[in-house]
Amino acid sequence: MPSRPMIVRTIPALRRAVDGLRARKASVALVPTMGALHDGHVSLVRLAKRRARKVVVSIFVNPTQFAPTEDYGSYPRTWKADLAKLTAEGVDLVWNPDVDTMYPAGFASRILTDGPATVGLEDRFRPHFFGGVATVVGKLFTQVRPDVAIFGEKDFQQLRVVTRMAADLDLGVKVIGSKTVRERDGLAMSSRNVYLSADERRAAPVLFRTMKEATRRLRAGEDVETAQKSSVATITAAGFVVDYFEIRQAETLAPVTSIKDGPLRILVAAKIGNTRLIDNIAV
Ligand code: PAF
């Protein structure tokens, strides 16, 4: 039976534990998470294990990336189940700080993000989000000092923002994206899927289906604007309120006018009931 990972909750304990992992120059991978782990997270851990000798998973529900109106208080917290999954995957260390450890009294610094963080996608609807993510991920990187860090492609703009930030601040971490894991009907796995009612859950795969259909139509010669508009109409008809359905340049996330501007990425965010879902695919 695999042994339970070491669990640390203070910075000095983390430093000692990471120094221990690094003995004999072992490489270290970090998988940052907010817990409520599902098979998508498990796939991140498996990729981390292929990329480094030792794997650290952080579990921290980061308050600074939630607006006061969002679900910080109700975000699923499933510590026991998370630990069982990480044990089964043979994770070496779980970094589980509390809010006061990450943001002690008087905390007054933030990482400001630009470039991919200001392209009018998530940033337009969650203006607080990338400042909070970049700050906490910057802290996690300097705390753990991993060689590589694994992020899901499901949060595609986040992946681009964190990759840029790690390079811009010379953090010495290679950021690696990991493919989105989907349910059998195409819904991208997300800790927030538990919020969906049975009817909403039945409607949810429309996001993936519509992105795939838009890809088919773009490849068949449909123009970008028409593909975007008809996709919004399809998703709206399924009961969603669409924040955006955008076809963008995959690297910069800049708007495009033609498939020739590719490689392209389709990114969608839409709300059904009280649940906001995001997803993306390559064209
Ligand atoms: O993607 C997430 O779960 C979070 O945004 C992250 C990267 C762990 C930062 O809190």
PDB file of C-alpha atoms and ligand atoms in Angstrom:
ATOM      1  CA  MET A   1       0.000   0.000   0.000  1.00  0.00           C
ATOM      2  CA  PRO A   2       1.421   3.452  -0.882  1.00  0.00           C
ATOM      3  CA  SER A   3       2.375   5.528   2.147  1.00  0.00           C
ATOM      4  CA  ARG A   4       0.568   8.771   2.946  1.00  0.00           C
ATOM      5  CA  PRO A   5       2.368  11.899   1.683  1.00  0.00           C
ATOM      6  CA  MET A   6       4.072  14.153   4.189  1.00  0.00           C
ATOM      7  CA  ILE A   7       1.726  17.043   5.069  1.00  0.00           C
ATOM      8  CA  VAL A   8       3.149  20.442   5.972  1.00  0.00           C
ATOM      9  CA  ARG A   9       1.380  23.607   7.027  1.00  0.00           C
ATOM     10  CA  THR A  10       4.111  26.109   7.930  1.00  0.00           C
ATOM     11  CA  ILE A  11       6.828  27.738   5.842  1.00  0.00           C
ATOM     12  CA  PRO A  12       9.769  26.433   7.958  1.00  0.00           C
ATOM     13  CA  ALA A  13       8.341  22.886   7.795  1.00  0.00           C
ATOM     14  CA  LEU A  14       7.899  23.249   4.038  1.00  0.00           C
ATOM     15  CA  ARG A  15      11.503  24.413   3.578  1.00  0.00           C
ATOM     16  CA  ARG A  16      12.820  21.452   5.596  1.00  0.00           C
ATOM     17  CA  ALA A  17      10.599  18.995   3.741  1.00  0.00           C
ATOM     18  CA  VAL A  18      11.549  20.316   0.278  1.00  0.00           C
ATOM     19  CA  ASP A  19      15.259  20.287   1.223  1.00  0.00           C
ATOM     20  CA  GLY A  20      14.745  16.643   2.209  1.00  0.00           C
ATOM     21  CA  LEU A  21      13.067  15.832  -1.123  1.00  0.00           C
ATOM     22  CA  ARG A  22      15.922  17.509  -2.966  1.00  0.00           C
ATOM     23  CA  ALA A  23      18.564  15.335  -1.296  1.00  0.00           C
ATOM     24  CA  ARG A  24      20.717  13.722  -3.991  1.00  0.00           C
ATOM     25  CA  LYS A  25      19.588  16.470  -6.375  1.00  0.00           C
ATOM     26  CA  ALA A  26      16.141  14.969  -7.051  1.00  0.00           C
ATOM     27  CA  SER A  27      13.997  17.147  -9.302  1.00  0.00           C
ATOM     28  CA  VAL A  28      10.744  18.490  -7.857  1.00  0.00           C
ATOM     29  CA  ALA A  29       7.397  19.092  -9.577  1.00  0.00           C
ATOM     30  CA  LEU A  30       4.652  21.236  -8.082  1.00  0.00           C
ATOM     31  CA  VAL A  31       0.952  20.768  -8.818  1.00  0.00           C
ATOM     32  CA  PRO A  32      -0.908  23.799  -7.425  1.00  0.00           C
ATOM     33  CA  THR A  33      -4.550  23.052  -6.577  1.00  0.00           C
ATOM     34  CA  MET A  34      -7.425  24.351  -4.501  1.00  0.00           C
ATOM     35  CA  GLY A  35      -8.364  20.796  -3.483  1.00  0.00           C
ATOM     36  CA  ALA A  36     -11.730  19.164  -4.337  1.00  0.00           C
ATOM     37  CA  LEU A  37      -9.594  16.894  -6.462  1.00  0.00           C
ATOM     38  CA  HIS A  38     -11.050  14.999  -9.425  1.00  0.00           C
ATOM     39  CA  ASP A  39      -9.601  12.903 -12.243  1.00  0.00           C
ATOM     40  CA  GLY A  40      -8.367  16.054 -13.968  1.00  0.00           C
ATOM     41  CA  HIS A  41      -6.108  16.778 -10.967  1.00  0.00           C
ATOM     42  CA  VAL A  42      -5.033  13.139 -10.882  1.00  0.00           C
ATOM     43  CA  SER A  43      -3.872  13.484 -14.490  1.00  0.00           C
ATOM     44  CA  LEU A  44      -1.821  16.573 -13.469  1.00  0.00           C
ATOM     45  CA  VAL A  45      -0.171  14.541 -10.709  1.00  0.00           C
ATOM     46  CA  ARG A  46       0.586  11.702 -13.141  1.00  0.00           C
ATOM     47  CA  LEU A  47       2.210  14.133 -15.575  1.00  0.00           C
ATOM     48  CA  ALA A  48       4.184  15.643 -12.667  1.00  0.00           C
ATOM     49  CA  LYS A  49       5.476  12.175 -11.781  1.00  0.00           C
ATOM     50  CA  ARG A  50       6.680  11.691 -15.343  1.00  0.00           C
ATOM     51  CA  ARG A  51       8.468  15.065 -15.292  1.00  0.00           C
ATOM     52  CA  ALA A  52      10.215  14.964 -11.897  1.00  0.00           C
ATOM     53  CA  ARG A  53      11.422  12.535  -9.248  1.00  0.00           C
ATOM     54  CA  LYS A  54       9.431  14.139  -6.415  1.00  0.00           C
ATOM     55  CA  VAL A  55       5.936  15.568  -6.496  1.00  0.00           C
ATOM     56  CA  VAL A  56       4.534  18.298  -4.256  1.00  0.00           C
ATOM     57  CA  VAL A  57       0.807  19.107  -4.417  1.00  0.00           C
ATOM     58  CA  SER A  58      -0.408  22.327  -2.825  1.00  0.00           C
ATOM     59  CA  ILE A  59      -3.968  22.514  -1.547  1.00  0.00           C
ATOM     60  CA  PHE A  60      -4.995  26.073  -0.772  1.00  0.00           C
ATOM     61  CA  VAL A  61      -8.322  27.739  -1.527  1.00  0.00           C
ATOM     62  CA  ASN A  62      -6.943  31.154  -2.362  1.00  0.00           C
ATOM     63  CA  PRO A  63      -9.260  33.936  -1.150  1.00  0.00           C
ATOM     64  CA  THR A  64      -7.602  36.660  -3.229  1.00  0.00           C
ATOM     65  CA  GLN A  65      -8.765  35.188  -6.534  1.00  0.00           C
ATOM     66  CA  PHE A  66     -12.452  35.289  -5.548  1.00  0.00           C
ATOM     67  CA  ALA A  67     -14.593  38.443  -5.700  1.00  0.00           C
ATOM     68  CA  PRO A  68     -16.796  39.052  -2.624  1.00  0.00           C
ATOM     69  CA  THR A  69     -19.804  37.931  -4.718  1.00  0.00           C
ATOM     70  CA  GLU A  70     -18.169  34.615  -5.692  1.00  0.00           C
ATOM     71  CA  ASP A  71     -18.068  31.160  -4.109  1.00  0.00           C
ATOM     72  CA  TYR A  72     -15.023  31.333  -1.790  1.00  0.00           C
ATOM     73  CA  GLY A  73     -17.147  30.364   1.248  1.00  0.00           C
ATOM     74  CA  SER A  74     -18.931  27.485  -0.454  1.00  0.00           C
ATOM     75  CA  TYR A  75     -16.040  26.240  -2.626  1.00  0.00           C
ATOM     76  CA  PRO A  76     -15.951  22.446  -2.083  1.00  0.00           C
ATOM     77  CA  ARG A  77     -13.434  21.396   0.566  1.00  0.00           C
ATOM     78  CA  THR A  78     -12.875  17.622   0.567  1.00  0.00           C
ATOM     79  CA  TRP A  79      -9.643  17.146   2.501  1.00  0.00           C
ATOM     80  CA  LYS A  80     -10.020  13.447   3.402  1.00  0.00           C
ATOM     81  CA  ALA A  81     -10.942  12.349  -0.120  1.00  0.00           C
ATOM     82  CA  ASP A  82      -8.169  14.556  -1.555  1.00  0.00           C
ATOM     83  CA  LEU A  83      -5.580  12.983   0.699  1.00  0.00           C
ATOM     84  CA  ALA A  84      -6.743   9.466  -0.215  1.00  0.00           C
ATOM     85  CA  LYS A  85      -6.321  10.309  -3.945  1.00  0.00           C
ATOM     86  CA  LEU A  86      -2.868  11.825  -3.424  1.00  0.00           C
ATOM     87  CA  THR A  87      -1.812   8.816  -1.350  1.00  0.00           C
ATOM     88  CA  ALA A  88      -2.975   6.432  -4.094  1.00  0.00           C
ATOM     89  CA  GLU A  89      -0.928   8.443  -6.633  1.00  0.00           C
ATOM     90  CA  GLY A  90       2.234   8.264  -4.511  1.00  0.00           C
ATOM     91  CA  VAL A  91       2.575  12.034  -4.007  1.00  0.00           C
ATOM     92  CA  ASP A  92       5.551  12.905  -1.780  1.00  0.00           C
ATOM     93  CA  LEU A  93       4.415  16.092  -0.079  1.00  0.00           C
ATOM     94  CA  VAL A  94       1.199  18.051   0.438  1.00  0.00           C
ATOM     95  CA  TRP A  95       1.601  21.778   1.125  1.00  0.00           C
ATOM     96  CA  ASN A  96      -1.550  22.874   2.918  1.00  0.00           C
ATOM     97  CA  PRO A  97      -1.041  26.331   4.416  1.00  0.00           C
ATOM     98  CA  ASP A  98      -3.860  28.256   6.063  1.00  0.00           C
ATOM     99  CA  VAL A  99      -4.890  31.754   5.002  1.00  0.00           C
ATOM    100  CA  ASP A 100      -2.857  33.473   7.759  1.00  0.00           C
ATOM    101  CA  THR A 101       0.286  31.654   6.667  1.00  0.00           C
ATOM    102  CA  MET A 102      -0.154  32.760   3.058  1.00  0.00           C
ATOM    103  CA  TYR A 103      -1.438  36.244   3.880  1.00  0.00           C
ATOM    104  CA  PRO A 104      -0.213  37.238   7.349  1.00  0.00           C
ATOM    105  CA  ALA A 105      -1.481  40.439   8.975  1.00  0.00           C
ATOM    106  CA  GLY A 106      -0.068  43.431   7.111  1.00  0.00           C
ATOM    107  CA  PHE A 107       0.336  41.538   3.824  1.00  0.00           C
ATOM    108  CA  ALA A 108       0.511  44.319   1.208  1.00  0.00           C
ATOM    109  CA  SER A 109       2.125  43.092  -2.013  1.00  0.00           C
ATOM    110  CA  ARG A 110       0.645  41.783  -5.223  1.00  0.00           C
ATOM    111  CA  ILE A 111       1.897  40.642  -8.591  1.00  0.00           C
ATOM    112  CA  LEU A 112       0.441  42.811 -11.376  1.00  0.00           C
ATOM    113  CA  THR A 113      -0.315  40.964 -14.574  1.00  0.00           C
ATOM    114  CA  ASP A 114      -0.532  42.248 -18.119  1.00  0.00           C
ATOM    115  CA  GLY A 115      -0.292  40.655 -21.588  1.00  0.00           C
ATOM    116  CA  PRO A 116      -2.387  37.449 -21.592  1.00  0.00           C
ATOM    117  CA  ALA A 117      -4.100  38.627 -18.395  1.00  0.00           C
ATOM    118  CA  THR A 118      -5.664  41.609 -20.175  1.00  0.00           C
ATOM    119  CA  VAL A 119      -7.100  40.209 -23.405  1.00  0.00           C
ATOM    120  CA  GLY A 120     -10.776  40.591 -22.507  1.00  0.00           C
ATOM    121  CA  LEU A 121     -11.656  37.008 -21.592  1.00  0.00           C
ATOM    122  CA  GLU A 122     -11.754  35.941 -17.901  1.00  0.00           C
ATOM    123  CA  ASP A 123     -10.257  39.321 -16.956  1.00  0.00           C
ATOM    124  CA  ARG A 124     -13.357  41.090 -18.354  1.00  0.00           C
ATOM    125  CA  PHE A 125     -15.732  39.135 -16.107  1.00  0.00           C
ATOM    126  CA  ARG A 126     -13.438  38.468 -13.111  1.00  0.00           C
ATOM    127  CA  PRO A 127     -11.178  41.546 -12.917  1.00  0.00           C
ATOM    128  CA  HIS A 128      -9.749  40.494  -9.550  1.00  0.00           C
ATOM    129  CA  PHE A 129      -8.870  36.963 -10.698  1.00  0.00           C
ATOM    130  CA  PHE A 130      -5.430  37.050 -12.316  1.00  0.00           C
ATOM    131  CA  GLY A 131      -3.918  39.387  -9.724  1.00  0.00           C
ATOM    132  CA  GLY A 132      -4.961  36.854  -7.073  1.00  0.00           C
ATOM    133  CA  VAL A 133      -3.783  33.849  -9.074  1.00  0.00           C
ATOM    134  CA  ALA A 134      -0.428  35.382 -10.052  1.00  0.00           C
ATOM    135  CA  THR A 135       0.262  36.467  -6.478  1.00  0.00           C
ATOM    136  CA  VAL A 136      -0.527  33.093  -4.939  1.00  0.00           C
ATOM    137  CA  VAL A 137       1.245  31.115  -7.669  1.00  0.00           C
ATOM    138  CA  GLY A 138       4.265  33.436  -7.389  1.00  0.00           C
ATOM    139  CA  LYS A 139       4.313  32.716  -3.649  1.00  0.00           C
ATOM    140  CA  LEU A 140       3.919  28.959  -4.196  1.00  0.00           C
ATOM    141  CA  PHE A 141       6.815  29.000  -6.670  1.00  0.00           C
ATOM    142  CA  THR A 142       9.140  30.876  -4.321  1.00  0.00           C
ATOM    143  CA  GLN A 143       8.066  28.734  -1.346  1.00  0.00           C
ATOM    144  CA  VAL A 144       8.495  25.328  -3.032  1.00  0.00           C
ATOM    145  CA  ARG A 145      11.086  26.323  -5.669  1.00  0.00           C
ATOM    146  CA  PRO A 146      10.024  23.517  -8.022  1.00  0.00           C
ATOM    147  CA  ASP A 147      11.827  22.655 -11.253  1.00  0.00           C
ATOM    148  CA  VAL A 148       8.520  22.217 -13.059  1.00  0.00           C
ATOM    149  CA  ALA A 149       4.922  23.119 -12.309  1.00  0.00           C
ATOM    150  CA  ILE A 150       1.874  21.514 -13.891  1.00  0.00           C
ATOM    151  CA  PHE A 151      -1.325  23.432 -14.717  1.00  0.00           C
ATOM    152  CA  GLY A 152      -4.456  22.197 -16.487  1.00  0.00           C
ATOM    153  CA  GLU A 153      -5.199  23.492 -19.973  1.00  0.00           C
ATOM    154  CA  LYS A 154      -8.812  23.754 -18.866  1.00  0.00           C
ATOM    155  CA  ASP A 155      -7.925  27.181 -17.378  1.00  0.00           C
ATOM    156  CA  PHE A 156      -6.188  28.135 -20.597  1.00  0.00           C
ATOM    157  CA  GLN A 157      -5.825  31.859 -19.944  1.00  0.00           C
ATOM    158  CA  GLN A 158      -4.524  31.102 -16.441  1.00  0.00           C
ATOM    159  CA  LEU A 159      -1.926  28.754 -17.986  1.00  0.00           C
ATOM    160  CA  ARG A 160      -0.773  31.535 -20.306  1.00  0.00           C
ATOM    161  CA  VAL A 161      -0.676  34.119 -17.482  1.00  0.00           C
ATOM    162  CA  VAL A 162       1.304  31.877 -15.135  1.00  0.00           C
ATOM    163  CA  THR A 163       3.737  30.858 -17.894  1.00  0.00           C
ATOM    164  CA  ARG A 164       4.374  34.544 -18.686  1.00  0.00           C
ATOM    165  CA  MET A 165       4.741  35.468 -15.020  1.00  0.00           C
ATOM    166  CA  ALA A 166       7.256  32.675 -14.310  1.00  0.00           C
ATOM    167  CA  ALA A 167       9.350  33.765 -17.306  1.00  0.00           C
ATOM    168  CA  ASP A 168       9.066  37.507 -16.623  1.00  0.00           C
ATOM    169  CA  LEU A 169      10.076  37.170 -12.961  1.00  0.00           C
ATOM    170  CA  ASP A 170      12.895  34.667 -13.684  1.00  0.00           C
ATOM    171  CA  LEU A 171      11.388  32.207 -11.255  1.00  0.00           C
ATOM    172  CA  GLY A 172      13.335  29.312 -12.761  1.00  0.00           C
ATOM    173  CA  VAL A 173      10.238  27.120 -13.036  1.00  0.00           C
ATOM    174  CA  LYS A 174       9.197  25.415 -16.251  1.00  0.00           C
ATOM    175  CA  VAL A 175       5.404  25.668 -16.516  1.00  0.00           C
ATOM    176  CA  ILE A 176       3.819  22.690 -18.273  1.00  0.00           C
ATOM    177  CA  GLY A 177       0.215  22.491 -19.485  1.00  0.00           C
ATOM    178  CA  SER A 178      -1.731  19.269 -19.150  1.00  0.00           C
ATOM    179  CA  LYS A 179      -4.628  18.196 -21.397  1.00  0.00           C
ATOM    180  CA  THR A 180      -8.186  18.721 -20.146  1.00  0.00           C
ATOM    181  CA  VAL A 181      -9.833  15.569 -18.799  1.00  0.00           C
ATOM    182  CA  ARG A 182     -13.482  15.186 -19.823  1.00  0.00           C
ATOM    183  CA  GLU A 183     -16.495  13.219 -18.708  1.00  0.00           C
ATOM    184  CA  ARG A 184     -17.763  10.683 -21.255  1.00  0.00           C
ATOM    185  CA  ASP A 185     -20.225  13.242 -22.657  1.00  0.00           C
ATOM    186  CA  GLY A 186     -17.496  15.858 -23.150  1.00  0.00           C
ATOM    187  CA  LEU A 187     -18.024  18.048 -20.072  1.00  0.00           C
ATOM    188  CA  ALA A 188     -14.624  19.230 -18.823  1.00  0.00           C
ATOM    189  CA  MET A 189     -13.923  18.017 -15.291  1.00  0.00           C
ATOM    190  CA  SER A 190     -14.080  20.827 -12.755  1.00  0.00           C
ATOM    191  CA  SER A 191     -14.423  21.051  -8.993  1.00  0.00           C
ATOM    192  CA  ARG A 192     -17.417  23.332  -9.642  1.00  0.00           C
ATOM    193  CA  ASN A 193     -19.378  20.663 -11.581  1.00  0.00           C
ATOM    194  CA  VAL A 194     -20.775  19.485  -8.230  1.00  0.00           C
ATOM    195  CA  TYR A 195     -22.858  22.681  -8.161  1.00  0.00           C
ATOM    196  CA  LEU A 196     -24.879  21.588 -11.244  1.00  0.00           C
ATOM    197  CA  SER A 197     -28.433  20.327 -10.789  1.00  0.00           C
ATOM    198  CA  ALA A 198     -29.418  17.197 -12.748  1.00  0.00           C
ATOM    199  CA  ASP A 199     -30.987  19.308 -15.531  1.00  0.00           C
ATOM    200  CA  GLU A 200     -28.009  21.653 -15.685  1.00  0.00           C
ATOM    201  CA  ARG A 201     -25.633  18.704 -15.791  1.00  0.00           C
ATOM    202  CA  ARG A 202     -27.573  17.285 -18.772  1.00  0.00           C
ATOM    203  CA  ALA A 203     -27.284  20.632 -20.590  1.00  0.00           C
ATOM    204  CA  ALA A 204     -23.601  21.217 -19.772  1.00  0.00           C
ATOM    205  CA  PRO A 205     -21.934  19.183 -22.582  1.00  0.00           C
ATOM    206  CA  VAL A 206     -23.332  21.722 -25.081  1.00  0.00           C
ATOM    207  CA  LEU A 207     -20.202  23.808 -24.436  1.00  0.00           C
ATOM    208  CA  PHE A 208     -17.838  21.126 -25.730  1.00  0.00           C
ATOM    209  CA  ARG A 209     -20.178  20.092 -28.555  1.00  0.00           C
ATOM    210  CA  THR A 210     -20.502  23.678 -29.742  1.00  0.00           C
ATOM    211  CA  MET A 211     -16.750  24.277 -29.681  1.00  0.00           C
ATOM    212  CA  LYS A 212     -16.237  21.127 -31.737  1.00  0.00           C
ATOM    213  CA  GLU A 213     -18.915  22.197 -34.197  1.00  0.00           C
ATOM    214  CA  ALA A 214     -17.349  25.680 -34.478  1.00  0.00           C
ATOM    215  CA  THR A 215     -13.984  24.030 -35.201  1.00  0.00           C
ATOM    216  CA  ARG A 216     -15.568  21.961 -37.972  1.00  0.00           C
ATOM    217  CA  ARG A 217     -17.214  25.016 -39.498  1.00  0.00           C
ATOM    218  CA  LEU A 218     -14.074  27.156 -39.304  1.00  0.00           C
ATOM    219  CA  ARG A 219     -12.110  24.421 -41.028  1.00  0.00           C
ATOM    220  CA  ALA A 220     -14.829  24.251 -43.677  1.00  0.00           C
ATOM    221  CA  GLY A 221     -14.335  27.966 -44.361  1.00  0.00           C
ATOM    222  CA  GLU A 222     -16.841  29.754 -42.124  1.00  0.00           C
ATOM    223  CA  ASP A 223     -15.615  33.151 -40.955  1.00  0.00           C
ATOM    224  CA  VAL A 224     -14.645  33.749 -37.337  1.00  0.00           C
ATOM    225  CA  GLU A 225     -17.404  36.229 -36.520  1.00  0.00           C
ATOM    226  CA  THR A 226     -20.192  34.026 -37.894  1.00  0.00           C
ATOM    227  CA  ALA A 227     -18.832  30.978 -36.032  1.00  0.00           C
ATOM    228  CA  GLN A 228     -18.717  32.955 -32.779  1.00  0.00           C
ATOM    229  CA  LYS A 229     -22.233  34.381 -33.176  1.00  0.00           C
ATOM    230  CA  SER A 230     -23.922  31.100 -34.067  1.00  0.00           C
ATOM    231  CA  SER A 231     -22.110  29.326 -31.209  1.00  0.00           C
ATOM    232  CA  VAL A 232     -23.368  31.904 -28.698  1.00  0.00           C
ATOM    233  CA  ALA A 233     -26.900  31.347 -30.040  1.00  0.00           C
ATOM    234  CA  THR A 234     -26.622  27.537 -29.649  1.00  0.00           C
ATOM    235  CA  ILE A 235     -25.320  27.743 -26.079  1.00  0.00           C
ATOM    236  CA  THR A 236     -27.903  30.362 -25.123  1.00  0.00           C
ATOM    237  CA  ALA A 237     -30.699  28.157 -26.515  1.00  0.00           C
ATOM    238  CA  ALA A 238     -29.485  25.367 -24.196  1.00  0.00           C
ATOM    239  CA  GLY A 239     -30.182  27.561 -21.152  1.00  0.00           C
ATOM    240  CA  PHE A 240     -26.816  29.262 -20.576  1.00  0.00           C
ATOM    241  CA  VAL A 241     -25.988  32.940 -20.237  1.00  0.00           C
ATOM    242  CA  VAL A 242     -22.813  33.295 -22.292  1.00  0.00           C
ATOM    243  CA  ASP A 243     -20.015  35.546 -20.981  1.00  0.00           C
ATOM    244  CA  TYR A 244     -17.888  34.919 -24.057  1.00  0.00           C
ATOM    245  CA  PHE A 245     -17.351  32.473 -26.875  1.00  0.00           C
ATOM    246  CA  GLU A 246     -14.170  33.639 -28.540  1.00  0.00           C
ATOM    247  CA  ILE A 247     -11.862  32.297 -31.218  1.00  0.00           C
ATOM    248  CA  ARG A 248      -8.383  33.580 -30.402  1.00  0.00           C
ATOM    249  CA  GLN A 249      -4.741  33.211 -31.334  1.00  0.00           C
ATOM    250  CA  ALA A 250      -3.605  30.299 -29.169  1.00  0.00           C
ATOM    251  CA  GLU A 251      -0.310  31.807 -27.958  1.00  0.00           C
ATOM    252  CA  THR A 252      -1.141  35.473 -27.385  1.00  0.00           C
ATOM    253  CA  LEU A 253      -4.923  35.053 -26.969  1.00  0.00           C
ATOM    254  CA  ALA A 254      -5.304  38.088 -29.247  1.00  0.00           C
ATOM    255  CA  PRO A 255      -8.509  38.351 -31.353  1.00  0.00           C
ATOM    256  CA  VAL A 256      -8.270  36.957 -34.887  1.00  0.00           C
ATOM    257  CA  THR A 257     -10.170  37.578 -38.072  1.00  0.00           C
ATOM    258  CA  SER A 258      -9.321  34.418 -39.991  1.00  0.00           C
ATOM    259  CA  ILE A 259      -8.234  30.815 -39.483  1.00  0.00           C
ATOM    260  CA  LYS A 260      -4.992  31.893 -41.177  1.00  0.00           C
ATOM    261  CA  ASP A 261      -4.087  33.796 -37.973  1.00  0.00           C
ATOM    262  CA  GLY A 262      -3.717  30.406 -36.223  1.00  0.00           C
ATOM    263  CA  PRO A 263      -2.938  28.287 -34.330  1.00  0.00           C
ATOM    264  CA  LEU A 264      -6.314  29.129 -32.863  1.00  0.00           C
ATOM    265  CA  ARG A 265      -8.022  28.338 -29.596  1.00  0.00           C
ATOM    266  CA  ILE A 266     -11.734  28.540 -28.859  1.00  0.00           C
ATOM    267  CA  LEU A 267     -12.484  29.721 -25.328  1.00  0.00           C
ATOM    268  CA  VAL A 268     -15.912  29.790 -23.717  1.00  0.00           C
ATOM    269  CA  ALA A 269     -17.356  30.910 -20.387  1.00  0.00           C
ATOM    270  CA  ALA A 270     -21.061  30.633 -19.636  1.00  0.00           C
ATOM    271  CA  LYS A 271     -23.369  30.458 -16.677  1.00  0.00           C
ATOM    272  CA  ILE A 272     -26.205  28.002 -16.108  1.00  0.00           C
ATOM    273  CA  GLY A 273     -28.265  28.622 -12.974  1.00  0.00           C
ATOM    274  CA  ASN A 274     -25.691  29.777 -10.440  1.00  0.00           C
ATOM    275  CA  THR A 275     -22.789  27.850 -11.924  1.00  0.00           C
ATOM    276  CA  ARG A 276     -20.238  29.402 -14.233  1.00  0.00           C
ATOM    277  CA  LEU A 277     -18.348  26.965 -16.465  1.00  0.00           C
ATOM    278  CA  ILE A 278     -15.292  27.602 -18.632  1.00  0.00           C
ATOM    279  CA  ASP A 279     -13.747  25.436 -21.310  1.00  0.00           C
ATOM    280  CA  ASN A 280     -11.556  25.637 -24.405  1.00  0.00           C
ATOM    281  CA  ILE A 281     -10.242  23.542 -27.276  1.00  0.00           C
ATOM    282  CA  ALA A 282      -7.640  23.864 -30.012  1.00  0.00           C
ATOM    283  CA  VAL A 283      -9.026  24.495 -33.506  1.00  0.00           C
TER     284      VAL A 283
HETATM  285  O1  PAF B   1      -6.440  26.522 -10.987  1.00  0.00           O
HETATM  286  C1  PAF B   1      -6.512  26.567  -9.734  1.00  0.00           C
HETATM  287  O2  PAF B   1      -6.931  25.614  -9.072  1.00  0.00           O
HETATM  288  C2  PAF B   1      -6.068  27.824  -9.002  1.00  0.00           C
HETATM  289  O3  PAF B   1      -6.354  28.956  -9.762  1.00  0.00           O
HETATM  290  C3  PAF B   1      -4.572  27.789  -8.606  1.00  0.00           C
HETATM  291  C4  PAF B   1      -3.684  27.731  -9.824  1.00  0.00           C
HETATM  292  C5  PAF B   1      -4.308  26.598  -7.705  1.00  0.00           C
HETATM  293  C6  PAF B   1      -4.221  29.062  -7.833  1.00  0.00           C
HETATM  294  O4  PAF B   1      -4.980  29.197  -6.667  1.00  0.00           O
END
